[in-house]
Protein backbone atom coordinates (compact mmCIF):
# COMPACT_ATOMS: atom_id res chain seq x y z
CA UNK A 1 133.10 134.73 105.87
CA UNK A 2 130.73 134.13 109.12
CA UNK A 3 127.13 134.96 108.48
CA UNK A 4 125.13 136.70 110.92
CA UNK A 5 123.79 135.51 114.03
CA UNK A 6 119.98 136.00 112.82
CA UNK A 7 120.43 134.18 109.27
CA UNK A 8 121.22 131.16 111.50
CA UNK A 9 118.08 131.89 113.71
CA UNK A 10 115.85 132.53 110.62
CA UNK A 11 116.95 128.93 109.16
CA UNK A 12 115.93 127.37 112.22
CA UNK A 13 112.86 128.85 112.35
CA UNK A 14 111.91 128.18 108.45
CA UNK A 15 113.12 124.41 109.66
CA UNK A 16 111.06 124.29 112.31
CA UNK A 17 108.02 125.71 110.35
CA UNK A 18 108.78 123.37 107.32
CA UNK A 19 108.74 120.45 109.33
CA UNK A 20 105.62 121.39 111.93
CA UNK A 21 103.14 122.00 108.49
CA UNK A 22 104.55 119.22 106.49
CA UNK A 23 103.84 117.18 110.13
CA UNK A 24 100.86 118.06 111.16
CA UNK A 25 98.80 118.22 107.86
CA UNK A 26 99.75 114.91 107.18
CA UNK A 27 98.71 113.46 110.33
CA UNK A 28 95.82 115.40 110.23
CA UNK A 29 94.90 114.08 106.49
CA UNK A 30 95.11 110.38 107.26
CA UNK A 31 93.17 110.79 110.38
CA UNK A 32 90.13 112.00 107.97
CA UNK A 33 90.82 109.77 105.06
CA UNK A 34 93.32 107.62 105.09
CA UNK A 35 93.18 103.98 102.36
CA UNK A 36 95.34 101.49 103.47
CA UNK A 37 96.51 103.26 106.58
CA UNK A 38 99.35 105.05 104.72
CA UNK A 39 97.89 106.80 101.19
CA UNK A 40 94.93 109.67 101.93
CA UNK A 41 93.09 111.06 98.62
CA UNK A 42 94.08 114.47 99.59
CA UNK A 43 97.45 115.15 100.80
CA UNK A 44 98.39 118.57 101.43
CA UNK A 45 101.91 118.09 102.49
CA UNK A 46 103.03 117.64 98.74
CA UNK A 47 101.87 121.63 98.14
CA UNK A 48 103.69 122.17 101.38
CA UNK A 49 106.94 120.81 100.32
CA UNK A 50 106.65 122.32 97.01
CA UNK A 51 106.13 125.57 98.48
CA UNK A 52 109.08 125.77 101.19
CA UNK A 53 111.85 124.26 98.79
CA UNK A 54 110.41 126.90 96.19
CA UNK A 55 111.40 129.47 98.71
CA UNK A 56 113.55 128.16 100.93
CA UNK A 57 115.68 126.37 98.53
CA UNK A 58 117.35 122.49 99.34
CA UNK A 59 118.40 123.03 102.47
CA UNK A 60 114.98 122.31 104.05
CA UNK A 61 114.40 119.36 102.47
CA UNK A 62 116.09 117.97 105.17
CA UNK A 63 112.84 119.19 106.87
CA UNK A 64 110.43 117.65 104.62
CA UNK A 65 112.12 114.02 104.93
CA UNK A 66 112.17 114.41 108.53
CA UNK A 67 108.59 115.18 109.03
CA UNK A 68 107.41 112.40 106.17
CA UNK A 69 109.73 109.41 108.00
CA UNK A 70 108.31 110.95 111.39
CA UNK A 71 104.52 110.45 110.11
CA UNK A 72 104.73 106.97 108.51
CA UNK A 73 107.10 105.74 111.53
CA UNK A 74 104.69 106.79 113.99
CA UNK A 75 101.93 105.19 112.12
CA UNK A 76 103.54 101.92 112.46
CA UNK A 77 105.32 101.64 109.11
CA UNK A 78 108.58 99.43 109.08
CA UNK A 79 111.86 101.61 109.49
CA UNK A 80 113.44 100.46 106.04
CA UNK A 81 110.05 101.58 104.36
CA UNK A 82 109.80 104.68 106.56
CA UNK A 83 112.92 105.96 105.56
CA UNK A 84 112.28 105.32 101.52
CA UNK A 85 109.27 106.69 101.87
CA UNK A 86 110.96 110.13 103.31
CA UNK A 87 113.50 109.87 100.16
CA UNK A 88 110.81 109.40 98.01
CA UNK A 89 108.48 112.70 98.98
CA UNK A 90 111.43 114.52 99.24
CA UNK A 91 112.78 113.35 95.62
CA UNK A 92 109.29 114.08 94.48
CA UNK A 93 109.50 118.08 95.81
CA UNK A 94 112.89 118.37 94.86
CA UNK A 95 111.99 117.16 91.28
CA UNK A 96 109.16 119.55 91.14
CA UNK A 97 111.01 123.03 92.41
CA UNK A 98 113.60 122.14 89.65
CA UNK A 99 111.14 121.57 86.83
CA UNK A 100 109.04 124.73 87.73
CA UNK A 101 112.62 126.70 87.87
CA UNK A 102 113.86 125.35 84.47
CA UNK A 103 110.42 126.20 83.33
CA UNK A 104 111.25 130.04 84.31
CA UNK A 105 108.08 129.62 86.18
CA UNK A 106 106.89 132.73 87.89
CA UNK A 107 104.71 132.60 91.28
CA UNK A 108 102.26 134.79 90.46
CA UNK A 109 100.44 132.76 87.74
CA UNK A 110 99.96 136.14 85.24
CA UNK A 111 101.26 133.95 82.22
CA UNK A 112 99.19 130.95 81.11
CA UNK A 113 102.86 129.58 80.41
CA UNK A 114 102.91 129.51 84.35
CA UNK A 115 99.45 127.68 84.75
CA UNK A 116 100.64 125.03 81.98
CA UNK A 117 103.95 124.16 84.03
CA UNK A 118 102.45 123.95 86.64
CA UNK A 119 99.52 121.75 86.03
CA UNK A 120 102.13 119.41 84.39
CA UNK A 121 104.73 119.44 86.80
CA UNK A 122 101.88 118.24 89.52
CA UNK A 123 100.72 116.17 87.72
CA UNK A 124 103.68 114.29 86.92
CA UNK A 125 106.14 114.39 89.94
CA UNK A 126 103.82 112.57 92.25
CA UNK A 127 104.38 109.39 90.22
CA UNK A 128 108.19 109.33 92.37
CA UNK A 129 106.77 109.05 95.57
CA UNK A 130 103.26 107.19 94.33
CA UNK A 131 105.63 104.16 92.98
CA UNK A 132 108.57 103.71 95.81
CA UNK A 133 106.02 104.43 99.30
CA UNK A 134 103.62 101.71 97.97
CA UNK A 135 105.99 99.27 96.73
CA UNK A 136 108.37 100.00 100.10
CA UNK A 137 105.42 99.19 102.14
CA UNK A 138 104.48 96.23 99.85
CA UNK A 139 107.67 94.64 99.79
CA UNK A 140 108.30 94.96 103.95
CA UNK A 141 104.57 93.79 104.82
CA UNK A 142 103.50 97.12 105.99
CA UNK A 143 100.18 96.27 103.16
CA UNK A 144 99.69 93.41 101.24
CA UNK A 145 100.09 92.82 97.20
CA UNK A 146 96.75 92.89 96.46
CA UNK A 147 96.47 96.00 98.28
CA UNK A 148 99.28 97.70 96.16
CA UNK A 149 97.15 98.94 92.99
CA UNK A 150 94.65 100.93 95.17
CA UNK A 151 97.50 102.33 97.41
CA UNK A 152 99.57 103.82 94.46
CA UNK A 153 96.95 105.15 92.40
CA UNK A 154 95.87 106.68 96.29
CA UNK A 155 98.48 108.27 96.92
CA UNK A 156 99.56 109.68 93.48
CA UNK A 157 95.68 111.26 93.28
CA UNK A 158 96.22 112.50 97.32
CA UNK A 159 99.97 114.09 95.76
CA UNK A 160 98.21 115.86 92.45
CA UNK A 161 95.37 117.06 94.95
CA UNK A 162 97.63 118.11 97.09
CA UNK A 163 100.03 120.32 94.55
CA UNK A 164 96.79 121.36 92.24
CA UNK A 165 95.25 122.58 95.37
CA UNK A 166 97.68 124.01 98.13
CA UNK A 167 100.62 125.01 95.77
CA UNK A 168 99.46 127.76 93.79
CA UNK A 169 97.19 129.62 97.24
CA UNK A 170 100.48 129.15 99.06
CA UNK A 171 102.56 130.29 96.20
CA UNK A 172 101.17 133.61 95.46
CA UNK A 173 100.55 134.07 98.96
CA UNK A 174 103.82 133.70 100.14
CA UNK A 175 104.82 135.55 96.76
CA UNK A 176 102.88 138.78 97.75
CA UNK A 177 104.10 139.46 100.86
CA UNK A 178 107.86 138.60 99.71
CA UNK A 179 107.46 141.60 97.76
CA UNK A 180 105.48 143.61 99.90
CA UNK A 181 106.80 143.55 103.27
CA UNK A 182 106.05 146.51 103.94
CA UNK A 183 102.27 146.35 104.72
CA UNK A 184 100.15 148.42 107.04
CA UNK A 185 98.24 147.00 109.88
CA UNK A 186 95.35 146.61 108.36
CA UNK A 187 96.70 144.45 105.75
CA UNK A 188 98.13 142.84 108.32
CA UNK A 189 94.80 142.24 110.52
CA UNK A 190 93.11 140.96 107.32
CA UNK A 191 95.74 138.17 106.61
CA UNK A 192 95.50 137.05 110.38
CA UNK A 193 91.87 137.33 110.22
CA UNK A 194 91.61 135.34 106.89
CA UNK A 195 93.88 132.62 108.31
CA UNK A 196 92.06 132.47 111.60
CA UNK A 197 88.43 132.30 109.62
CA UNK A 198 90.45 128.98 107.47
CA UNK A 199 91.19 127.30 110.84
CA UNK A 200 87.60 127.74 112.37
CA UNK A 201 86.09 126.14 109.74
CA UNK A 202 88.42 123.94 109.31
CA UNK A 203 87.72 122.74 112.68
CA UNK A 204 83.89 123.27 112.44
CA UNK A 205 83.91 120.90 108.74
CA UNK A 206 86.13 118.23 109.86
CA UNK A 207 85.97 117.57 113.84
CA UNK A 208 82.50 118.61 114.33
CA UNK A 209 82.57 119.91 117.82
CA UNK A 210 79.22 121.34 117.04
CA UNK A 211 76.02 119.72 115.88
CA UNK A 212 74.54 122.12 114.52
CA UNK A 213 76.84 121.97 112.21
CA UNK A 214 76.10 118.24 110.84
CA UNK A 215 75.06 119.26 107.23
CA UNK A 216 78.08 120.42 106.55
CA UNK A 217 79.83 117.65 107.96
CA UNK A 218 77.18 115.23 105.46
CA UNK A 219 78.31 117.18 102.59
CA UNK A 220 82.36 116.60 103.70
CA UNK A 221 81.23 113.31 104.04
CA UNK A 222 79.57 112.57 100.70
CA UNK A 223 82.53 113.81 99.06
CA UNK A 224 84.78 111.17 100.91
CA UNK A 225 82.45 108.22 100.13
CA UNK A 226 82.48 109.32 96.54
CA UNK A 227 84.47 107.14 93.72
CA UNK A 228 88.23 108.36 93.95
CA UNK A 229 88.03 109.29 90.24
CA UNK A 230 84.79 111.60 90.95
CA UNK A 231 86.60 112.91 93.85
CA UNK A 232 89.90 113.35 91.52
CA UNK A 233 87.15 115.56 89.46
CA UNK A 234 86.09 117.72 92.18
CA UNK A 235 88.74 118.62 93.51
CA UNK A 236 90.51 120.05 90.26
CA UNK A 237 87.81 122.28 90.05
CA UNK A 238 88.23 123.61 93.32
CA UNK A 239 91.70 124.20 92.44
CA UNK A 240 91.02 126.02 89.27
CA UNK A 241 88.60 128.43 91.99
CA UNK A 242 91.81 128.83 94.23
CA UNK A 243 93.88 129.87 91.47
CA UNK A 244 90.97 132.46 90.53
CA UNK A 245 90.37 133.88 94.22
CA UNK A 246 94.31 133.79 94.64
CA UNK A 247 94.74 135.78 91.01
């Protein structure tokens, strides 16, 4: 049986979506912090991939591996690595969507059984893509073999940020409005105001097109310059606030 015309035009556009956040916040997170030139302590692309194969289902991982062997090829990574590295992030999200699934986890967080599975499942997935990127780019010259250590244990922290902090905001967001989409237009207005407020700040905190603004930018920068395990720390806590402002 044909499907419609507009379920082909709404997979393109989750595609397109998909591939444009995984992209672009994983350029954007090595341009602020990146070790190595290929591992970043906080890498929200991991929540992002978690999030649209958690709702979107396998066929946009496609998307994700795209976007990840566009990033680390444009970056100047060797093709052989590029392309593991790609597998391996997409592996990774794969791997994660099925745990939470055979975990009967439930978006909303409202069980602490959902919080647990979670926590553990981003915790522990990361280690797939922390293990083959570093040793890909070890083993084609992309980084050397002393640099290996720092790089994995990088990028697995940057992948457990990444899921511990993005996932679960994304998650019941997306959640929400999945079963309420039939809002008014002031709920409406506040979500596009709320995301509009994140990207200001975002801009104001990171790029610093205003100097005014250069305490903030000290703070941002303290955390950065911190010990990776301190930051590792930090930014669970903030996580355990998202889940509380999200809940």
């Amino acid at each position: 049986m044909e499907q419609p015309p507009f379920r082909h035009t709404l997979f393109a556009v989750q595609f397109f979506l998909a591939f444009s956040a995984y992209y672009f916040a994983a350029r954007f997170s090595l341009d602020i912090s990146a070790v190595h030139t290929f591992a970043a302590p906080l890498w929200p692309p991991t929540g992002i991939a978690l999030v649209a194969l958690y709702f979107g289902g396998r066929r946009l991982a496609p998307a994700i591996a795209l976007a990840a062997f566009a990033v680390n090829f444009s970056l100047g990574a060797p093709l052989i690595a590029s392309i593991v590295i790609a597998l391996g992030n997409t592996a990774e999200a794969l791997l994660g969507v099925y745990l939470l699934h055979n975990f009967r986890f439930r978006a909303y967080f409202d069980r602490l059984g959902d919080s647990i599975s979670f926590i553990a499942v981003a915790l522990s997935v990361p280690f797939v893509s922390a293990i083959t990127g570093p040793v890909a780019l070890a083993l084609t010259g992309a980084i050397s073999a002393s640099a290996l250590p720092e790089t994995s244990l990088t990028w697995w922290i940057g992948d457990c940020l990444g899921a511990l902090i993005v996932t679960p905001f994304l998650l019941k967001w997306f959640a929400r409005r999945i079963t309420h989409l039939h809002r008014s237009f002031l709920q409406w207005l506040e979500s596009f105001l709320f995301f509009i407020t994140t990207v200001i700040f975002a801009v104001l905190v990171f790029w610093d097109p205003i100097p005014e603004i250069k305490a903030i930018k000290f703070s941002v920068n303290c955390m950065k310059s911190s010990r990776q395990r301190g930051t590792f720390y930090f930014k669970i806590c903030i996580s355990q606030k998202t889940i509380t402002i999200s809940s």
